[in-house]
Coordinates of C-alpha atoms and ligand atoms in Angstrom, one line a residue:
D1 CA 17.3 23.1 -17.7
G2 CA 14.8 20.5 -18.8
D3 CA 16.8 17.7 -17.2
V4 CA 16.2 18.8 -13.6
Y5 CA 12.7 18.8 -12.1
K6 CA 11.9 22.1 -10.5
Y7 CA 10.8 22.6 -7.0
Y8 CA 7.5 24.2 -6.0
G9 CA 7.2 27.4 -4.1
D10 CA 4.7 30.3 -4.0
G11 CA 2.6 28.5 -6.6
E12 CA 5.4 28.4 -9.1
W13 CA 8.0 25.9 -10.4
K14 CA 11.4 27.1 -9.6
K15 CA 15.1 26.4 -10.1
C16 CA 17.4 26.7 -7.2
A17 CA 19.9 29.5 -7.4
S18 CA 23.0 27.3 -7.0
G19 CA 22.2 25.3 -10.0
K20 CA 23.0 22.1 -8.0
S21 CA 20.9 19.0 -8.3
V22 CA 20.3 15.7 -6.6
A23 CA 20.3 12.5 -8.6
I24 CA 17.6 9.9 -8.2
I25 CA 18.9 6.4 -8.9
N26 CA 16.6 3.9 -10.5
P27 CA 16.9 0.8 -8.1
T28 CA 16.5 -1.6 -11.1
T29 CA 19.0 -0.1 -13.5
R30 CA 21.1 1.5 -10.8
K31 CA 21.5 4.5 -13.2
T32 CA 20.4 8.0 -12.7
Q33 CA 16.8 8.2 -13.6
Y34 CA 15.9 11.8 -12.7
K35 CA 17.4 14.9 -11.1
V36 CA 15.8 17.3 -8.7
Q37 CA 16.8 20.7 -7.5
A38 CA 19.2 20.9 -4.5
C39 CA 17.5 23.7 -2.5
S40 CA 19.6 25.7 -0.2
Q41 CA 18.8 27.0 3.3
E42 CA 18.0 30.4 1.9
E43 CA 15.5 28.9 -0.4
V44 CA 13.9 27.0 2.5
N45 CA 13.7 30.3 4.5
K46 CA 11.9 31.9 1.5
V47 CA 9.4 29.1 1.3
M48 CA 8.8 29.2 5.0
E49 CA 7.9 32.9 4.9
I50 CA 5.6 32.3 1.9
A51 CA 3.8 29.4 3.7
K52 CA 3.3 31.4 6.8
A53 CA 1.7 34.3 4.9
A54 CA -0.5 32.0 2.7
Q55 CA -1.8 30.2 5.8
K56 CA -3.4 33.3 7.2
S57 CA -5.9 33.8 4.5
W58 CA -6.4 30.0 4.0
A59 CA -7.5 29.8 7.6
K60 CA -10.2 32.3 6.8
T61 CA -11.4 30.4 3.7
P62 CA -14.7 28.7 4.4
L63 CA -14.4 25.1 5.3
W64 CA -16.6 23.9 2.5
K65 CA -14.4 25.7 0.0
R66 CA -11.3 24.1 1.4
A67 CA -13.1 20.7 1.0
E68 CA -14.2 21.5 -2.5
L69 CA -10.6 22.2 -3.6
L70 CA -9.4 18.9 -1.9
H71 CA -12.1 17.0 -3.8
K72 CA -10.9 18.6 -7.0
A73 CA -7.3 17.7 -6.2
A74 CA -8.3 14.1 -5.5
A75 CA -10.0 13.8 -8.9
I76 CA -7.0 15.2 -10.7
L77 CA -4.7 12.9 -8.8
K78 CA -6.7 9.9 -9.9
E79 CA -6.8 11.1 -13.5
H80 CA -3.0 11.3 -13.4
K81 CA -2.6 7.8 -11.9
F82 CA -0.6 6.3 -14.8
P83 CA 2.1 8.9 -15.2
I84 CA 2.6 9.1 -11.4
A85 CA 2.7 5.4 -11.1
E86 CA 5.3 5.3 -13.8
C87 CA 7.5 7.5 -11.7
L88 CA 7.0 5.2 -8.7
V89 CA 8.1 2.3 -10.8
K90 CA 11.3 4.1 -11.9
E91 CA 12.2 5.8 -8.6
I92 CA 11.3 3.2 -6.0
A93 CA 10.9 0.0 -8.1
K94 CA 7.3 -0.5 -6.8
P95 CA 5.5 -3.1 -8.9
A96 CA 3.5 -1.5 -11.6
K97 CA 0.0 -2.5 -10.3
D98 CA 0.8 -1.5 -6.7
S99 CA 2.1 1.9 -8.0
V100 CA -1.3 2.6 -9.6
T101 CA -3.1 1.4 -6.4
E102 CA -1.0 3.8 -4.4
V103 CA -2.2 6.8 -6.4
V104 CA -5.8 5.7 -6.4
R105 CA -5.7 5.1 -2.7
S106 CA -4.2 8.6 -2.3
G107 CA -7.1 10.2 -4.2
D108 CA -9.6 8.3 -2.0
L109 CA -7.7 9.5 1.1
V110 CA -7.9 13.1 0.0
S111 CA -11.6 12.9 -0.7
Y112 CA -12.3 11.1 2.6
C113 CA -10.3 13.7 4.4
A114 CA -12.3 16.5 2.9
E115 CA -15.6 14.8 4.0
E116 CA -14.3 14.0 7.5
G117 CA -13.0 17.5 7.9
V118 CA -16.2 19.3 7.1
R119 CA -17.9 17.2 9.7
I120 CA -15.4 17.1 12.6
L121 CA -14.3 20.7 12.1
G122 CA -17.8 21.9 11.6
E123 CA -18.7 21.3 15.2
G124 CA -17.4 22.5 18.5
K125 CA -18.3 22.2 22.2
F126 CA -20.5 24.1 24.5
L127 CA -19.7 23.8 28.2
V128 CA -21.4 25.3 31.3
S129 CA -19.6 26.2 34.5
D130 CA -21.9 24.8 37.2
S131 CA -20.8 21.2 36.7
F132 CA -17.5 22.0 38.5
P133 CA -17.7 22.4 42.3
G134 CA -18.1 25.9 43.6
N135 CA -19.3 27.4 40.3
E136 CA -22.7 28.9 39.5
R137 CA -24.0 28.8 35.9
T138 CA -22.3 32.0 35.0
K139 CA -19.8 30.9 32.4
Y140 CA -20.4 29.5 29.0
C141 CA -17.5 28.0 27.2
L142 CA -17.5 27.7 23.4
T143 CA -14.7 25.7 21.7
S144 CA -13.6 25.2 18.2
K145 CA -10.6 23.8 16.4
I146 CA -8.1 26.2 14.9
P147 CA -5.1 25.4 12.6
L148 CA -1.6 25.2 13.9
G149 CA 0.1 27.2 11.1
V150 CA 2.8 25.7 8.8
V151 CA 3.0 21.9 8.8
L152 CA 6.2 20.3 7.7
A153 CA 5.5 17.0 6.0
I154 CA 8.2 14.5 5.4
P155 CA 7.1 11.2 3.8
P156 CA 9.3 8.2 3.2
F157 CA 10.5 6.5 0.0
N158 CA 8.1 3.5 0.2
Y159 CA 4.9 5.5 -0.2
P160 CA 6.1 8.9 -1.5
V161 CA 2.6 9.8 -2.8
N162 CA 0.3 8.2 -0.3
L163 CA 2.2 9.1 2.8
A164 CA 2.6 12.6 1.5
V165 CA -1.2 13.1 1.0
S166 CA -1.9 11.5 4.3
K167 CA -0.2 14.5 5.8
I168 CA -1.1 17.2 3.2
A169 CA -4.9 16.6 3.1
P170 CA -5.5 16.7 6.9
A171 CA -3.2 19.8 7.2
L172 CA -5.1 21.6 4.4
I173 CA -8.6 20.8 5.5
A174 CA -7.7 22.0 9.0
G175 CA -6.6 25.4 7.6
N176 CA -2.8 24.9 7.7
S177 CA -0.2 25.5 5.0
L178 CA 2.5 23.1 4.0
V179 CA 6.1 22.7 3.3
L180 CA 6.7 19.2 1.9
K181 CA 10.1 17.7 1.8
P182 CA 10.0 14.5 -0.3
P183 CA 12.4 11.6 0.1
T184 CA 15.1 11.6 -2.6
Q185 CA 13.8 8.3 -4.0
G186 CA 10.2 9.3 -4.7
A187 CA 10.8 13.0 -5.1
V188 CA 9.6 13.1 -8.7
S189 CA 6.4 11.2 -7.9
C190 CA 5.9 13.7 -5.1
L191 CA 6.4 16.6 -7.4
H192 CA 3.8 15.2 -9.8
M193 CA 1.4 14.7 -7.0
V194 CA 2.0 18.4 -6.0
H195 CA 1.3 19.4 -9.6
C196 CA -2.2 17.8 -9.2
F197 CA -2.8 20.1 -6.2
H198 CA -1.5 23.0 -8.3
L199 CA -3.9 22.2 -11.1
A200 CA -6.8 22.1 -8.6
G201 CA -6.2 25.8 -8.0
F202 CA -5.1 26.1 -4.4
P203 CA -4.0 29.6 -3.4
K204 CA -0.3 30.5 -4.2
G205 CA 2.1 29.6 -1.4
L206 CA -0.2 27.3 0.5
I207 CA 1.6 24.1 -0.6
N208 CA 5.3 24.2 -1.2
C209 CA 7.6 21.4 -2.0
V210 CA 11.4 21.7 -1.5
T211 CA 13.8 19.0 -2.7
G212 CA 17.4 18.6 -1.8
K213 CA 20.0 16.9 0.3
G214 CA 19.0 15.9 3.8
S215 CA 22.5 16.8 5.0
E216 CA 22.0 20.4 3.8
I217 CA 18.3 21.2 4.5
G218 CA 17.1 18.3 6.7
D219 CA 17.9 19.6 10.2
F220 CA 17.4 23.2 8.9
L221 CA 13.8 22.3 8.0
T222 CA 13.0 20.3 11.1
M223 CA 14.5 22.9 13.5
H224 CA 13.1 25.9 11.6
P225 CA 11.3 28.4 13.8
G226 CA 8.6 28.8 11.1
V227 CA 7.4 25.2 11.5
N228 CA 4.4 24.7 13.7
C229 CA 4.0 20.9 13.4
I230 CA 6.0 18.1 11.9
S231 CA 4.5 15.0 10.4
F232 CA 7.2 12.5 9.6
T233 CA 7.3 8.9 8.4
G234 CA 10.6 7.1 8.1
G235 CA 13.3 5.4 10.0
D236 CA 15.7 6.4 12.8
T237 CA 15.9 9.9 11.6
G238 CA 12.6 10.5 13.3
I239 CA 14.1 9.8 16.7
A240 CA 16.8 12.5 16.0
I241 CA 14.1 14.9 14.7
S242 CA 12.0 14.4 17.8
K243 CA 15.0 15.3 20.0
K244 CA 15.8 18.4 18.0
A245 CA 12.4 19.8 17.2
G246 CA 11.0 22.7 19.1
M247 CA 7.8 22.9 21.2
I248 CA 5.5 21.8 18.5
P249 CA 3.2 18.8 17.9
L250 CA 4.9 15.9 16.3
Q251 CA 3.5 13.0 14.4
M252 CA 6.0 10.3 13.8
E253 CA 5.7 6.9 12.3
L254 CA 9.1 5.1 12.4
G255 CA 10.1 1.6 12.1
G256 CA 8.5 -1.7 13.1
K257 CA 9.3 -5.3 13.8
D258 CA 5.8 -6.6 13.4
A259 CA 5.4 -10.0 14.9
C260 CA 3.0 -12.7 13.6
I261 CA 2.1 -15.0 16.4
V262 CA 0.7 -18.4 15.3
L263 CA -1.2 -20.6 17.7
E264 CA -1.7 -24.3 17.4
D265 CA -5.4 -24.0 16.3
A266 CA -4.7 -21.5 13.6
D267 CA -5.9 -22.0 10.0
L268 CA -2.4 -22.5 8.5
D269 CA -3.4 -21.8 4.9
L270 CA -4.8 -18.5 6.0
V271 CA -1.6 -17.8 8.0
A272 CA 0.6 -18.8 5.1
S273 CA -1.1 -16.5 2.6
N274 CA -1.0 -13.6 5.1
I275 CA 2.7 -14.2 5.7
I276 CA 3.3 -14.0 2.0
K277 CA 1.2 -10.8 1.6
G278 CA 2.5 -9.3 4.9
G279 CA 6.1 -10.3 4.6
F280 CA 6.8 -10.0 0.9
S281 CA 4.6 -7.4 -0.7
Y282 CA 6.7 -4.5 -2.0
S283 CA 9.6 -6.8 -1.2
G284 CA 9.1 -6.3 2.6
Q285 CA 9.7 -2.6 2.4
R286 CA 6.7 -1.6 4.5
C287 CA 6.8 -0.4 8.1
T288 CA 3.9 -2.7 8.7
A289 CA 5.4 -5.8 7.0
V290 CA 5.4 -9.0 8.9
K291 CA 9.0 -9.0 10.1
V292 CA 9.1 -12.0 12.4
V293 CA 7.0 -15.1 12.6
L294 CA 6.6 -16.6 16.1
V295 CA 5.0 -20.0 15.6
M296 CA 4.2 -22.8 18.0
E297 CA 6.6 -25.6 17.6
S298 CA 3.9 -28.2 17.1
V299 CA 2.6 -26.5 13.9
A300 CA 5.9 -25.0 12.7
D301 CA 6.9 -27.7 10.3
A302 CA 3.5 -27.6 8.6
L303 CA 3.5 -23.8 8.4
V304 CA 7.0 -23.5 7.1
E305 CA 6.2 -26.1 4.3
K306 CA 3.1 -24.1 3.3
V307 CA 5.0 -20.8 3.2
K308 CA 7.9 -22.3 1.3
A309 CA 5.5 -23.5 -1.4
K310 CA 4.1 -20.1 -1.7
V311 CA 7.5 -18.4 -1.7
A312 CA 8.5 -20.6 -4.7
K313 CA 5.6 -19.1 -6.6
L314 CA 6.6 -15.5 -6.1
T315 CA 7.9 -13.9 -9.3
V316 CA 11.2 -12.0 -9.1
G317 CA 12.2 -9.3 -11.5
P318 CA 11.7 -5.7 -12.6
P319 CA 8.7 -3.6 -11.4
E320 CA 7.7 -2.8 -15.0
E321 CA 6.7 -6.5 -15.3
D322 CA 4.8 -6.3 -12.1
S323 CA 7.0 -8.9 -10.5
D324 CA 6.1 -9.7 -6.9
I325 CA 9.7 -9.2 -5.7
T326 CA 11.5 -6.2 -7.2
P327 CA 14.9 -4.6 -6.5
V328 CA 15.1 -3.0 -3.0
V329 CA 15.4 0.8 -3.0
S330 CA 19.2 1.2 -2.9
E331 CA 22.5 -0.6 -2.9
S332 CA 23.1 0.3 0.7
S333 CA 19.8 -1.2 1.7
A334 CA 20.6 -4.4 -0.2
N335 CA 24.0 -4.5 1.5
F336 CA 22.3 -4.1 4.9
I337 CA 19.9 -6.9 4.2
E338 CA 22.8 -9.1 3.1
G339 CA 24.6 -8.4 6.4
L340 CA 21.6 -9.7 8.3
V341 CA 21.4 -12.8 6.1
K342 CA 25.1 -13.5 6.6
D343 CA 24.8 -13.1 10.4
A344 CA 21.9 -15.5 10.4
K345 CA 23.9 -18.0 8.3
E346 CA 26.9 -17.8 10.7
K347 CA 24.7 -18.4 13.7
G348 CA 23.0 -21.4 12.2
A349 CA 19.6 -20.4 10.8
T350 CA 18.0 -22.8 8.3
F351 CA 17.8 -21.4 4.8
C352 CA 14.5 -22.5 3.2
Q353 CA 15.8 -21.2 -0.1
P354 CA 19.3 -20.4 -1.3
Y355 CA 20.4 -16.8 -0.8
K356 CA 20.5 -15.1 -4.1
R357 CA 21.2 -11.4 -5.1
E358 CA 21.8 -9.6 -8.3
G359 CA 22.4 -5.9 -7.9
N360 CA 19.6 -4.6 -5.7
L361 CA 17.4 -7.6 -6.4
I362 CA 17.2 -10.0 -3.6
W363 CA 15.3 -13.3 -4.0
P364 CA 12.7 -13.9 -1.3
L365 CA 14.1 -15.8 1.6
L366 CA 12.5 -17.6 4.6
L367 CA 14.9 -18.3 7.5
D368 CA 13.7 -21.0 9.8
H369 CA 15.0 -21.9 13.3
V370 CA 16.1 -18.3 13.9
R371 CA 17.2 -17.7 17.5
P372 CA 17.2 -14.5 19.6
D373 CA 21.0 -14.2 19.3
M374 CA 20.7 -13.4 15.6
R375 CA 20.4 -9.8 14.4
I376 CA 17.5 -10.7 12.2
A377 CA 15.4 -11.6 15.2
W378 CA 15.3 -7.9 16.2
E379 CA 16.4 -5.7 13.3
E380 CA 14.1 -4.8 10.4
P381 CA 15.6 -5.9 7.1
F382 CA 13.2 -3.8 5.0
G383 CA 13.6 -6.4 2.4
P384 CA 12.3 -9.8 1.3
V385 CA 13.8 -11.8 4.1
L386 CA 11.6 -13.2 6.8
P387 CA 12.8 -15.0 10.0
V388 CA 10.8 -17.7 11.7
I389 CA 11.3 -18.3 15.4
R390 CA 9.7 -21.4 16.9
I391 CA 8.1 -20.9 20.3
N392 CA 6.9 -23.4 22.9
S393 CA 4.4 -21.2 24.6
V394 CA 2.2 -18.2 23.8
E395 CA 4.0 -16.3 26.6
E396 CA 7.3 -16.9 24.8
G397 CA 5.9 -15.2 21.7
I398 CA 4.5 -12.3 23.6
H399 CA 7.8 -11.9 25.4
H400 CA 9.7 -11.7 22.2
C401 CA 7.3 -9.2 20.7
N402 CA 7.5 -7.0 23.8
A403 CA 11.2 -7.2 24.1
S404 CA 11.5 -5.3 20.8
N405 CA 12.3 -1.6 20.9
F406 CA 9.6 -1.3 18.3
G407 CA 5.8 -1.5 18.8
L408 CA 4.0 -0.7 15.6
Q409 CA 1.7 -3.5 14.8
G410 CA 1.5 -7.2 15.4
C411 CA -0.8 -10.0 14.5
V412 CA -2.1 -13.2 16.0
F413 CA -3.6 -16.2 14.3
T414 CA -6.0 -18.4 16.2
R415 CA -9.6 -19.6 16.0
D416 CA -10.1 -18.8 19.7
I417 CA -11.3 -15.2 19.9
N418 CA -10.9 -15.1 23.7
K419 CA -7.2 -16.1 23.5
A420 CA -6.8 -13.6 20.6
M421 CA -8.1 -10.8 22.8
L422 CA -5.9 -11.7 25.7
I423 CA -2.9 -11.8 23.4
S424 CA -3.8 -8.5 21.8
D425 CA -4.0 -6.9 25.3
A426 CA -0.6 -8.3 26.2
M427 CA 1.2 -7.2 23.0
E428 CA 2.8 -3.8 23.4
T429 CA 2.1 -2.5 19.9
G430 CA -0.1 0.3 18.5
T431 CA -2.4 -2.2 16.7
V432 CA -2.9 -5.9 16.8
Q433 CA -4.6 -7.6 13.9
I434 CA -6.5 -10.8 14.6
N435 CA -6.3 -13.3 11.7
S436 CA -4.8 -10.9 9.2
A437 CA -1.4 -9.5 8.4
P438 CA -0.6 -6.0 9.8
A439 CA -1.6 -3.1 7.6
R440 CA -2.2 0.6 8.0
G441 CA -5.4 0.8 6.0
P442 CA -8.2 1.4 5.6
D443 CA -6.8 4.8 5.9
H444 CA -9.4 6.2 8.3
F445 CA -8.4 3.6 11.0
P446 CA -6.2 4.9 13.7
F447 CA -2.6 4.1 13.0
Q448 CA 0.1 4.4 15.7
G449 CA 3.2 2.9 17.1
I450 CA 4.5 2.8 20.6
K451 CA 8.1 2.9 21.9
D452 CA 10.6 3.6 19.0
S453 CA 7.8 3.1 16.4
G454 CA 6.4 6.6 16.8
I455 CA 4.6 9.5 18.4
G456 CA 0.9 10.3 18.2
S457 CA -1.7 8.6 16.1
Q458 CA -2.5 8.8 12.4
G459 CA -5.5 7.8 10.3
I460 CA -7.6 10.5 8.8
T461 CA -9.6 11.7 11.8
N462 CA -6.6 11.6 14.2
S463 CA -4.4 13.5 11.8
I464 CA -7.0 16.2 11.3
N465 CA -7.3 16.6 15.1
M466 CA -3.6 16.5 15.6
M467 CA -3.1 19.3 13.1
T468 CA -5.5 21.6 15.0
K469 CA -5.6 23.3 18.4
I470 CA -8.6 23.9 20.6
K471 CA -9.6 27.5 21.0
S472 CA -12.1 28.5 23.7
T473 CA -14.1 31.6 24.1
V474 CA -15.8 32.0 27.5
I475 CA -18.9 34.1 27.9
N476 CA -19.1 35.4 31.5
L477 CA -22.5 36.4 32.7
P478 CA -22.9 39.1 35.3
Ligands
G3P27 O1 5.6 1.7 5.6 C1 4.6 2.6 5.7 C2 3.4 2.1 6.5 O2 2.6 3.2 6.7 C3 2.7 0.9 5.9 O3 1.5 1.2 5.2 O4 -0.5 0.5 3.9 O5 1.6 -0.8 3.7 O6 0.3 -1.0 5.8 P1 0.7 -0.1 4.6

């Protein structure tokens, strides 16, 4: 059936036995763009077994050979940047240029991961016993890093390629095998990416990609006894997964409500351009988007004017035309955003632009004079709507930031580095950016959230380490 994209298991493209499929709706046209296989639990079981078997010999494959294959996959991925980007445009309405950037960034990530892996996995530790009280120098301990087994990778819709390879590459270099479950929106981009790994010539069964309905195979995958590690990026589902998963390492990147604290001495032009980039790129559909501006009252009018002027210049339209603001991923997402906007309206927020929506396309909207009783002060719209809360002290800003159940990133704008450092220390977030909008990259930087924003730390080095376990051998002298 040429209409339905096949899933990938045991090194082959397969149809699911039931003949069922899942439709992928183009957010712009709101019509079915692609279809993927609706895999069953039996098919998941099969893939798990295959992944388990393939991992054994992969773990014995020399590290330099694993790296060589990853470099090859990275090059192929970059060669295929245009067709993959086209899928991103159709499936998740990511602007055309950003879609190409996502693929290129992914290739770079895979290469960097191969290089980092050969270095950090190429060395272990040597310890001697007589440093601990009561011991003679009679025990030598040698440590190395061994793989965990089968890694379950679940990327989100907003970076289906990049946040898939940020899990796949570290898992592979560390000697693990993979079962990938792509998001529905983004599944075809993921399958294309997997095809690049297929072309690179990885052993059969090492990388597997199952598509299907979360309701049917979601819990089944995350609770599967064959899974030895879960790396998940997404929303609240991650909290549920972490409660249900077994005794295995978890890497979770969930939501965020990244605050942008603006002090009186800040360079307001710099702030305004970072608010635009941070709040509105990919229409606000990034975990690390600026999701609330906390600005000192004395500079608030001036800042709002500058941001307003820049919002007016944002282009709004289809992703094919590389518009700045494109339709949000689904109708339910657009409805949710609209709910937040209505709530803010009822409670008296100042609309810097009129609210406008056509289908899934929502025009960029800056809401001034937002107060803590409004939902938008706390909830993440994942859309092009940005609240501004005016504060009278830095403490008030820090308090708002820390009262959130999220703690992904935050940023502070000031020319006073001492103040910036104190504020960074006080903000309960995984990262604080000084004088720039929050962002995950460069991809080798540590990336982590606290509270409901996640478990563990990502970034290339941390992910490789997280997907391994320490193994010790102790030589006992007579
Ligand atoms: O939303 C996913 C999160 O990882 C953001 O990444 O690169 O947009 O900061 P980035």
